[in-house]
């Protein structure tokens, strides 16, 4: 069984990694672009914005379900990656009140250690399975060895074999590709972080041009009008597809969306989303209208959906009503977003190995085997969450280490502030 790699993926107040998180609340007041009115809405109260935490949790959950079932309609129902990039863009805009170089270094410090731990497991397994980057047919000679550096700093997609092992082996021959599938998000995120000082400068001077330019770029590089070969082409395309959502995060943080009448934002967003569906209907994939494989449809649909989600964003310091019962789960997902996103595809493959063992149980007759086969993916969905929980316990603390926080194995509550020793009175 194979899965289409997607990305899905991605603040310090409760330990959430800030490379995929919004941070301590969303303060909408900020520098006003030249085109905007002089008045701005009041800043939100400091603290966690639990609505954005909820969006991030839904995005991660949807990615896991998509990679198990592969349902194309999930990419339309909830554009997970657009949401994650928008939330990260909002945090970046807030952080860039500080010197840009320091902010970029901080993002790298939080991003790299979880990637290194992931690579320390996956790369040796690929070598043990007989992979030689220099002999990989998808690489150009020794260039494959050089690309291994992307496992340390993902300026490009970390290199991996498209096929590895034997057809009758323990794992599917695409296991390395499936494991490394989510890494495109890290590359795209790093590109956005590096480009953010320039993007934010452009946005605050020409907000609407900066918002819409990525859609125009996607129409050029994502439709075959201009073909950029190799991995560079994929990187440029991913940047173009999700740059609009990243800049929407800027607009949310600076209060630009809040200053617009909602009916205008929703109307324009609906038109852009309608175009995305129309384009997707004319460019169906083998999996139907899977927006992950239709760049222009992905860009326009995600842009419109994210705009609507942000323009109606409430300011929740606490989850309201019945949502409050999910507080610990949402907190855990936000504290361990990097771990969940990096490892989920590998753990999904782990569920296949476990379920395959069920067929060998002594009480399994022909009827039971048919039932197991019919419910195979359901069992994958059930089993993947305990495996994710075990991975959180095993390596999730690396996110705390990378952020310089107190290490916690199961962070379902707010991080306790360290008390500072009092100075003795003289």
Short mmCIF file of C-alpha atoms in Angstrom, two decimals:
data_model
loop_
_atom_site.label_atom_id
_atom_site.label_comp_id
_atom_site.label_asym_id
_atom_site.label_seq_id
_atom_site.Cartn_x
_atom_site.Cartn_y
_atom_site.Cartn_z
CA UNK A 1 0.00 0.00 0.00
CA UNK A 2 1.37 3.39 -0.93
CA UNK A 3 0.57 6.91 0.16
CA UNK A 4 0.95 10.18 -1.63
CA UNK A 5 3.44 12.30 0.29
CA UNK A 6 1.85 15.55 1.31
CA UNK A 7 2.55 18.08 3.40
CA UNK A 8 1.31 18.17 5.81
CA UNK A 9 3.39 20.61 8.23
CA UNK A 10 4.16 22.68 11.26
CA UNK A 11 4.69 29.49 20.03
CA UNK A 12 6.51 29.30 22.97
CA UNK A 13 3.60 30.00 25.34
CA UNK A 14 2.76 26.32 25.88
CA UNK A 15 5.82 24.89 24.22
CA UNK A 16 4.50 24.95 20.66
CA UNK A 17 7.39 25.01 18.16
CA UNK A 18 7.28 28.42 16.58
CA UNK A 19 8.25 27.22 13.11
CA UNK A 20 4.73 25.86 12.73
CA UNK A 21 2.93 27.82 15.40
CA UNK A 22 1.35 31.20 15.82
CA UNK A 23 2.81 31.96 19.22
CA UNK A 24 1.42 33.82 22.22
CA UNK A 25 -1.84 35.14 20.87
CA UNK A 26 -2.49 37.12 17.73
CA UNK A 27 -1.96 40.84 18.06
CA UNK A 28 -3.64 42.39 15.09
CA UNK A 29 -2.44 45.90 15.62
CA UNK A 30 0.78 46.59 13.77
CA UNK A 31 2.33 48.79 11.12
CA UNK A 32 -0.44 50.02 8.83
CA UNK A 33 0.19 49.60 5.08
CA UNK A 34 -0.06 52.78 3.03
CA UNK A 35 -3.36 51.70 1.43
CA UNK A 36 -5.00 50.91 4.79
CA UNK A 37 -6.95 53.38 6.96
CA UNK A 38 -5.17 55.16 9.75
CA UNK A 39 -7.26 53.41 12.38
CA UNK A 40 -6.55 49.82 13.36
CA UNK A 41 -8.43 47.37 15.55
CA UNK A 42 -7.28 46.99 19.11
CA UNK A 43 -4.64 44.36 19.77
CA UNK A 44 -5.81 41.09 21.23
CA UNK A 45 -5.12 40.25 24.81
CA UNK A 46 -1.83 38.42 25.34
CA UNK A 47 -1.95 34.64 25.69
CA UNK A 48 -2.62 31.63 23.57
CA UNK A 49 -5.04 32.02 20.66
CA UNK A 50 -6.86 28.73 21.05
CA UNK A 51 -8.75 29.11 17.78
CA UNK A 52 -5.49 29.01 15.88
CA UNK A 53 -4.34 26.10 18.03
CA UNK A 54 -7.54 24.29 17.04
CA UNK A 55 -6.89 24.95 13.34
CA UNK A 56 -3.38 23.54 13.66
CA UNK A 57 -4.65 20.42 15.40
CA UNK A 58 -7.27 19.86 12.70
CA UNK A 59 -4.63 20.36 10.01
CA UNK A 60 -2.32 17.72 11.49
CA UNK A 61 -5.17 15.28 12.02
CA UNK A 62 -6.42 15.73 8.48
CA UNK A 63 -2.94 15.08 7.08
CA UNK A 64 -2.73 11.75 8.94
CA UNK A 65 -6.18 10.66 7.73
CA UNK A 66 -5.35 11.67 4.15
CA UNK A 67 -2.16 9.65 4.14
CA UNK A 68 -4.06 6.57 5.28
CA UNK A 69 -7.12 6.76 3.06
CA UNK A 70 -5.90 8.97 0.22
CA UNK A 71 -9.35 10.53 -0.18
CA UNK A 72 -9.04 13.37 -2.67
CA UNK A 73 -12.05 15.21 -1.22
CA UNK A 74 -10.14 15.79 2.03
CA UNK A 75 -7.88 18.25 0.20
CA UNK A 76 -10.99 20.30 -0.57
CA UNK A 77 -12.77 19.97 2.78
CA UNK A 78 -9.80 21.32 4.76
CA UNK A 79 -6.61 22.73 3.15
CA UNK A 80 -4.24 21.61 5.90
CA UNK A 81 -0.99 22.84 4.45
CA UNK A 82 -2.36 26.25 3.55
CA UNK A 83 -3.54 26.62 7.14
CA UNK A 84 -0.17 25.59 8.58
CA UNK A 85 1.74 27.98 6.34
CA UNK A 86 -0.64 30.84 7.17
CA UNK A 87 -0.24 30.31 10.91
CA UNK A 88 3.54 30.19 10.55
CA UNK A 89 3.46 33.37 8.46
CA UNK A 90 1.47 35.18 11.13
CA UNK A 91 4.02 34.21 13.77
CA UNK A 92 6.86 35.32 11.52
CA UNK A 93 5.30 38.74 11.03
CA UNK A 94 4.99 39.14 14.78
CA UNK A 95 8.55 37.98 15.40
CA UNK A 96 10.07 40.32 12.80
CA UNK A 97 9.56 43.23 15.16
CA UNK A 98 12.98 42.01 16.29
CA UNK A 99 16.12 42.04 14.08
CA UNK A 100 15.57 39.74 11.11
CA UNK A 101 18.81 37.78 11.36
CA UNK A 102 18.15 36.84 14.98
CA UNK A 103 14.63 35.67 14.10
CA UNK A 104 15.90 33.51 11.23
CA UNK A 105 18.57 31.94 13.45
CA UNK A 106 15.91 31.22 16.07
CA UNK A 107 13.73 29.42 13.52
CA UNK A 108 16.68 27.35 12.33
CA UNK A 109 17.55 26.42 15.90
CA UNK A 110 14.03 25.11 16.47
CA UNK A 111 13.71 23.40 13.09
CA UNK A 112 16.96 21.47 12.76
CA UNK A 113 17.29 19.23 15.86
CA UNK A 114 13.97 17.37 15.24
CA UNK A 115 15.05 16.87 11.61
CA UNK A 116 18.45 15.56 12.72
CA UNK A 117 16.83 13.00 15.03
CA UNK A 118 14.53 11.88 12.23
CA UNK A 119 17.45 11.65 9.79
CA UNK A 120 19.57 9.76 12.34
CA UNK A 121 17.01 6.95 12.10
CA UNK A 122 15.93 7.02 8.44
CA UNK A 123 19.28 7.65 6.69
CA UNK A 124 21.13 4.72 8.31
CA UNK A 125 18.17 2.45 7.50
CA UNK A 126 18.43 3.48 3.86
CA UNK A 127 22.16 2.71 3.82
CA UNK A 128 21.58 -0.65 5.55
CA UNK A 129 19.05 -1.49 2.83
CA UNK A 130 21.78 -1.03 0.20
CA UNK A 131 21.21 2.53 -0.97
CA UNK A 132 24.18 4.37 -2.47
CA UNK A 133 23.46 8.04 -3.25
CA UNK A 134 26.27 8.09 -5.78
CA UNK A 135 24.70 5.23 -7.77
CA UNK A 136 21.10 6.40 -7.44
CA UNK A 137 19.62 6.66 -10.97
CA UNK A 138 17.65 9.73 -9.88
CA UNK A 139 20.86 11.58 -8.98
CA UNK A 140 23.76 12.79 -11.08
CA UNK A 141 26.87 10.93 -9.92
CA UNK A 142 28.38 12.23 -6.72
CA UNK A 143 25.77 14.98 -6.57
CA UNK A 144 23.65 12.54 -4.56
CA UNK A 145 26.24 12.56 -1.77
CA UNK A 146 26.30 16.35 -1.77
CA UNK A 147 22.50 16.43 -1.48
CA UNK A 148 22.78 14.50 1.78
CA UNK A 149 23.64 17.87 3.33
CA UNK A 150 19.95 18.72 3.01
CA UNK A 151 19.35 16.28 5.87
CA UNK A 152 21.29 18.77 8.02
CA UNK A 153 19.95 22.06 6.62
CA UNK A 154 17.05 21.54 4.18
CA UNK A 155 17.69 24.28 1.65
CA UNK A 156 16.62 21.58 -0.81
CA UNK A 157 14.58 18.43 -0.32
CA UNK A 158 16.67 15.80 1.53
CA UNK A 159 17.70 13.13 -0.94
CA UNK A 160 16.18 9.64 -0.76
CA UNK A 161 15.68 6.67 -3.13
CA UNK A 162 12.39 6.33 -4.97
CA UNK A 163 12.60 2.55 -4.66
CA UNK A 164 14.55 0.50 -2.15
CA UNK A 165 14.47 -3.16 -1.17
CA UNK A 166 12.65 -6.08 -2.77
CA UNK A 167 9.05 -6.60 -3.84
CA UNK A 168 8.66 -9.44 -1.33
CA UNK A 169 10.50 -7.64 1.44
CA UNK A 170 9.20 -6.67 4.85
CA UNK A 171 8.39 -3.15 3.65
CA UNK A 172 7.04 -1.82 0.39
CA UNK A 173 9.82 -0.75 -1.99
CA UNK A 174 8.60 2.86 -1.68
CA UNK A 175 9.13 2.95 2.10
CA UNK A 176 12.02 5.44 1.94
CA UNK A 177 10.03 7.79 -0.28
CA UNK A 178 7.01 7.51 2.03
CA UNK A 179 9.12 8.20 5.12
CA UNK A 180 10.80 11.22 3.56
CA UNK A 181 7.60 12.52 1.94
CA UNK A 182 6.80 15.15 4.61
CA UNK A 183 10.24 16.73 4.30
CA UNK A 184 9.18 18.98 1.43
CA UNK A 185 7.36 21.07 4.03
CA UNK A 186 10.57 21.75 5.94
CA UNK A 187 12.26 22.92 2.76
CA UNK A 188 9.35 25.20 1.87
CA UNK A 189 9.17 26.52 5.42
CA UNK A 190 12.87 27.34 5.41
CA UNK A 191 12.50 29.22 2.12
CA UNK A 192 9.62 31.24 3.55
CA UNK A 193 11.54 32.06 6.72
CA UNK A 194 14.53 33.34 4.73
CA UNK A 195 12.29 35.31 2.36
CA UNK A 196 10.03 36.73 5.10
CA UNK A 197 11.93 39.97 5.82
CA UNK A 198 11.66 40.91 2.13
CA UNK A 199 8.09 39.61 1.80
CA UNK A 200 6.94 41.51 4.88
CA UNK A 201 8.64 44.69 3.63
CA UNK A 202 6.84 44.31 0.31
CA UNK A 203 3.52 43.48 1.98
CA UNK A 204 3.55 46.58 4.17
CA UNK A 205 4.12 48.78 1.13
CA UNK A 206 1.94 47.02 -1.44
CA UNK A 207 -0.24 44.52 0.45
CA UNK A 208 -2.63 43.51 -2.31
CA UNK A 209 0.08 43.06 -4.91
CA UNK A 210 2.10 40.93 -2.49
CA UNK A 211 -0.97 38.87 -1.59
CA UNK A 212 -1.98 38.10 -5.15
CA UNK A 213 1.44 37.81 -6.81
CA UNK A 214 1.95 34.18 -5.64
CA UNK A 215 -1.25 33.14 -7.43
CA UNK A 216 0.04 34.71 -10.63
CA UNK A 217 3.41 32.97 -10.15
CA UNK A 218 1.64 29.64 -9.66
CA UNK A 219 -0.24 30.19 -12.92
CA UNK A 220 3.16 30.42 -14.60
CA UNK A 221 5.21 27.69 -12.89
CA UNK A 222 2.40 25.39 -11.77
CA UNK A 223 0.58 24.87 -15.06
CA UNK A 224 3.44 23.95 -17.38
CA UNK A 225 3.54 27.40 -18.95
CA UNK A 226 7.13 27.66 -17.70
CA UNK A 227 8.82 24.39 -16.79
CA UNK A 228 11.68 24.48 -14.31
CA UNK A 229 13.31 21.03 -14.36
CA UNK A 230 14.45 18.90 -11.45
CA UNK A 231 14.06 19.44 -7.73
CA UNK A 232 14.47 23.19 -8.16
CA UNK A 233 11.25 23.23 -10.13
CA UNK A 234 9.38 21.43 -7.36
CA UNK A 235 10.79 23.82 -4.76
CA UNK A 236 9.80 26.93 -6.75
CA UNK A 237 6.34 25.50 -7.39
CA UNK A 238 5.74 24.71 -3.71
CA UNK A 239 6.91 28.20 -2.77
CA UNK A 240 4.51 29.78 -5.26
CA UNK A 241 1.55 27.58 -4.29
CA UNK A 242 1.69 28.39 -0.57
CA UNK A 243 3.25 31.86 -0.54
CA UNK A 244 -0.21 33.41 -0.73
CA UNK A 245 -1.24 31.62 2.47
CA UNK A 246 2.01 32.67 4.18
CA UNK A 247 1.33 36.32 3.27
CA UNK A 248 -2.27 35.93 4.47
CA UNK A 249 -0.68 35.20 7.84
CA UNK A 250 0.99 38.61 7.58
CA UNK A 251 -2.38 40.18 6.76
CA UNK A 252 -3.99 38.53 9.77
CA UNK A 253 -1.19 39.58 12.11
CA UNK A 254 -1.14 43.20 10.89
CA UNK A 255 -4.93 43.52 11.02
CA UNK A 256 -5.40 44.09 7.28
CA UNK A 257 -8.09 41.40 7.05
CA UNK A 258 -9.86 42.75 10.13
CA UNK A 259 -10.12 46.22 8.57
CA UNK A 260 -11.92 44.94 5.49
CA UNK A 261 -15.68 44.43 5.49
CA UNK A 262 -16.20 40.70 5.89
CA UNK A 263 -18.60 40.44 2.97
CA UNK A 264 -15.89 41.76 0.62
CA UNK A 265 -13.28 39.30 1.87
CA UNK A 266 -15.69 36.36 1.74
CA UNK A 267 -17.00 37.31 -1.71
CA UNK A 268 -13.53 37.64 -3.24
CA UNK A 269 -12.36 34.47 -1.49
CA UNK A 270 -15.37 32.56 -2.80
CA UNK A 271 -14.63 33.70 -6.36
CA UNK A 272 -11.00 32.59 -6.08
CA UNK A 273 -12.05 29.24 -4.60
CA UNK A 274 -14.60 28.75 -7.38
CA UNK A 275 -11.86 29.28 -9.93
CA UNK A 276 -9.77 26.67 -8.12
CA UNK A 277 -12.53 24.07 -8.29
CA UNK A 278 -13.19 24.89 -11.94
CA UNK A 279 -9.52 24.46 -12.75
CA UNK A 280 -9.34 21.19 -10.81
CA UNK A 281 -12.38 19.81 -12.62
CA UNK A 282 -10.60 20.33 -15.92
CA UNK A 283 -7.34 18.77 -14.71
CA UNK A 284 -8.36 15.63 -12.80
CA UNK A 285 -5.68 13.25 -11.54
CA UNK A 286 -5.69 9.47 -11.24
CA UNK A 287 -7.04 10.09 -7.73
CA UNK A 288 -9.78 12.44 -8.87
CA UNK A 289 -9.75 16.12 -7.89
CA UNK A 290 -6.78 15.78 -5.56
CA UNK A 291 -5.58 19.34 -5.08
CA UNK A 292 -2.15 18.14 -3.93
CA UNK A 293 -1.45 17.21 -7.55
CA UNK A 294 -3.05 20.29 -9.16
CA UNK A 295 -0.87 23.28 -8.15
CA UNK A 296 -3.04 26.15 -9.40
CA UNK A 297 -6.18 24.64 -7.88
CA UNK A 298 -4.33 24.04 -4.61
CA UNK A 299 -3.04 27.62 -4.52
CA UNK A 300 -6.37 29.30 -5.23
CA UNK A 301 -8.58 27.02 -3.11
CA UNK A 302 -6.20 27.16 -0.13
CA UNK A 303 -5.86 30.96 -0.43
CA UNK A 304 -9.61 31.53 -0.38
CA UNK A 305 -10.33 29.01 2.38
CA UNK A 306 -7.57 30.36 4.62
CA UNK A 307 -8.77 33.94 4.08
CA UNK A 308 -12.26 32.97 5.27
CA UNK A 309 -10.93 31.01 8.26
CA UNK A 310 -8.83 34.00 9.33
CA UNK A 311 -11.35 36.76 8.71
CA UNK A 312 -13.81 34.97 11.01
CA UNK A 313 -11.13 34.14 13.59
CA UNK A 314 -12.44 34.64 17.13
CA UNK A 315 -10.09 35.54 19.95
CA UNK A 316 -10.25 32.51 22.22
CA UNK A 317 -8.05 32.57 25.27
CA UNK A 318 -9.83 29.36 26.27
CA UNK A 319 -11.71 26.82 24.21
CA UNK A 320 -15.45 27.51 24.49
CA UNK A 321 -18.23 25.12 25.35
CA UNK A 322 -17.83 21.49 24.40
CA UNK A 323 -14.50 22.17 22.71
CA UNK A 324 -12.99 22.60 26.17
CA UNK A 325 -13.02 18.83 26.66
CA UNK A 326 -10.38 18.58 23.91
CA UNK A 327 -8.08 21.12 25.54
CA UNK A 328 -5.34 18.65 26.50
CA UNK A 329 -5.34 16.97 23.08
CA UNK A 330 -5.10 20.31 21.28
CA UNK A 331 -2.33 21.44 23.62
CA UNK A 332 -0.40 18.22 23.03
CA UNK A 333 -0.72 18.48 19.24
CA UNK A 334 0.54 22.08 19.29
CA UNK A 335 3.42 21.26 21.60
CA UNK A 336 4.50 18.31 19.44
CA UNK A 337 3.46 19.44 15.96
CA UNK A 338 6.95 18.87 14.51
CA UNK A 339 7.22 15.35 15.91
CA UNK A 340 3.76 14.35 14.69
CA UNK A 341 4.32 15.75 11.23
CA UNK A 342 7.80 14.34 10.71
CA UNK A 343 7.05 10.81 11.89
CA UNK A 344 3.44 10.17 10.92
CA UNK A 345 4.14 8.62 7.50
CA UNK A 346 6.76 6.26 8.93
CA UNK A 347 4.38 5.24 11.71
CA UNK A 348 1.58 4.62 9.21
CA UNK A 349 3.87 2.09 7.52
CA UNK A 350 4.48 0.59 10.95
CA UNK A 351 0.76 -0.10 11.33
CA UNK A 352 0.87 -2.22 8.17
CA UNK A 353 3.52 -4.47 9.70
CA UNK A 354 1.41 -4.89 12.84
CA UNK A 355 -1.85 -5.62 11.01
CA UNK A 356 -0.14 -8.13 8.71
CA UNK A 357 0.64 -10.18 11.83
CA UNK A 358 -3.07 -10.50 12.55
CA UNK A 359 -3.44 -12.80 9.54
CA UNK A 360 -1.14 -15.32 11.23
CA UNK A 361 -3.21 -15.60 14.40
CA UNK A 362 -4.45 -19.19 14.95
CA UNK A 363 -8.14 -18.27 15.23
CA UNK A 364 -8.22 -16.36 11.90
CA UNK A 365 -10.39 -18.22 9.40
CA UNK A 366 -11.24 -17.22 5.85
CA UNK A 367 -14.18 -15.07 6.91
CA UNK A 368 -12.16 -13.23 9.55
CA UNK A 369 -9.43 -12.54 7.02
CA UNK A 370 -11.96 -11.04 4.60
CA UNK A 371 -13.26 -8.77 7.34
CA UNK A 372 -9.72 -7.73 8.28
CA UNK A 373 -8.90 -6.96 4.66
CA UNK A 374 -12.08 -4.89 4.28
CA UNK A 375 -11.29 -2.88 7.43
CA UNK A 376 -7.51 -2.69 6.91
CA UNK A 377 -7.35 1.10 6.66
CA UNK A 378 -9.64 1.57 9.63
CA UNK A 379 -7.24 -0.51 11.74
CA UNK A 380 -4.38 1.61 10.42
CA UNK A 381 -6.18 4.74 11.61
CA UNK A 382 -6.81 3.18 15.02
CA UNK A 383 -3.25 1.91 15.49
CA UNK A 384 -1.35 4.94 14.23
CA UNK A 385 -2.36 7.12 17.20
CA UNK A 386 -0.81 4.87 19.89
CA UNK A 387 2.34 4.74 17.75
CA UNK A 388 2.37 8.53 17.49
CA UNK A 389 1.95 8.71 21.27
CA UNK A 390 4.95 6.41 21.74
CA UNK A 391 7.00 8.54 19.35
CA UNK A 392 6.04 11.69 21.25
CA UNK A 393 7.32 10.06 24.44
CA UNK A 394 10.49 8.81 22.72
CA UNK A 395 11.67 11.89 20.81
CA UNK A 396 9.15 14.69 21.31
CA UNK A 397 11.28 16.23 24.04
CA UNK A 398 13.78 17.22 21.31
CA UNK A 399 11.41 20.06 20.44
CA UNK A 400 11.78 21.40 23.98
CA UNK A 401 15.55 21.00 23.79
CA UNK A 402 15.69 22.86 20.48
CA UNK A 403 13.63 25.73 21.90
CA UNK A 404 15.61 25.92 25.15
CA UNK A 405 12.58 24.99 27.25
CA UNK A 406 12.18 22.68 30.20
CA UNK A 407 11.96 19.11 28.89
CA UNK A 408 8.54 17.50 29.13
CA UNK A 409 7.51 14.02 27.98
CA UNK A 410 3.78 14.63 27.66
CA UNK A 411 3.04 18.37 27.49
CA UNK A 412 -0.74 18.69 27.80
CA UNK A 413 -0.75 21.83 29.91
CA UNK A 414 0.91 25.25 29.97
CA UNK A 415 4.61 25.33 30.63
CA UNK A 416 5.44 26.44 34.12
CA UNK A 417 7.56 29.54 34.29
CA UNK A 418 10.90 29.00 35.91
CA UNK A 419 11.24 30.98 39.09
CA UNK A 420 14.22 33.27 39.23
CA UNK A 421 16.33 33.25 42.36
CA UNK A 422 15.86 36.38 44.43
CA UNK A 423 18.82 38.55 45.10
CA UNK A 424 19.72 38.96 48.72
CA UNK A 425 18.96 42.39 50.14
CA UNK A 426 21.92 44.43 51.15
#
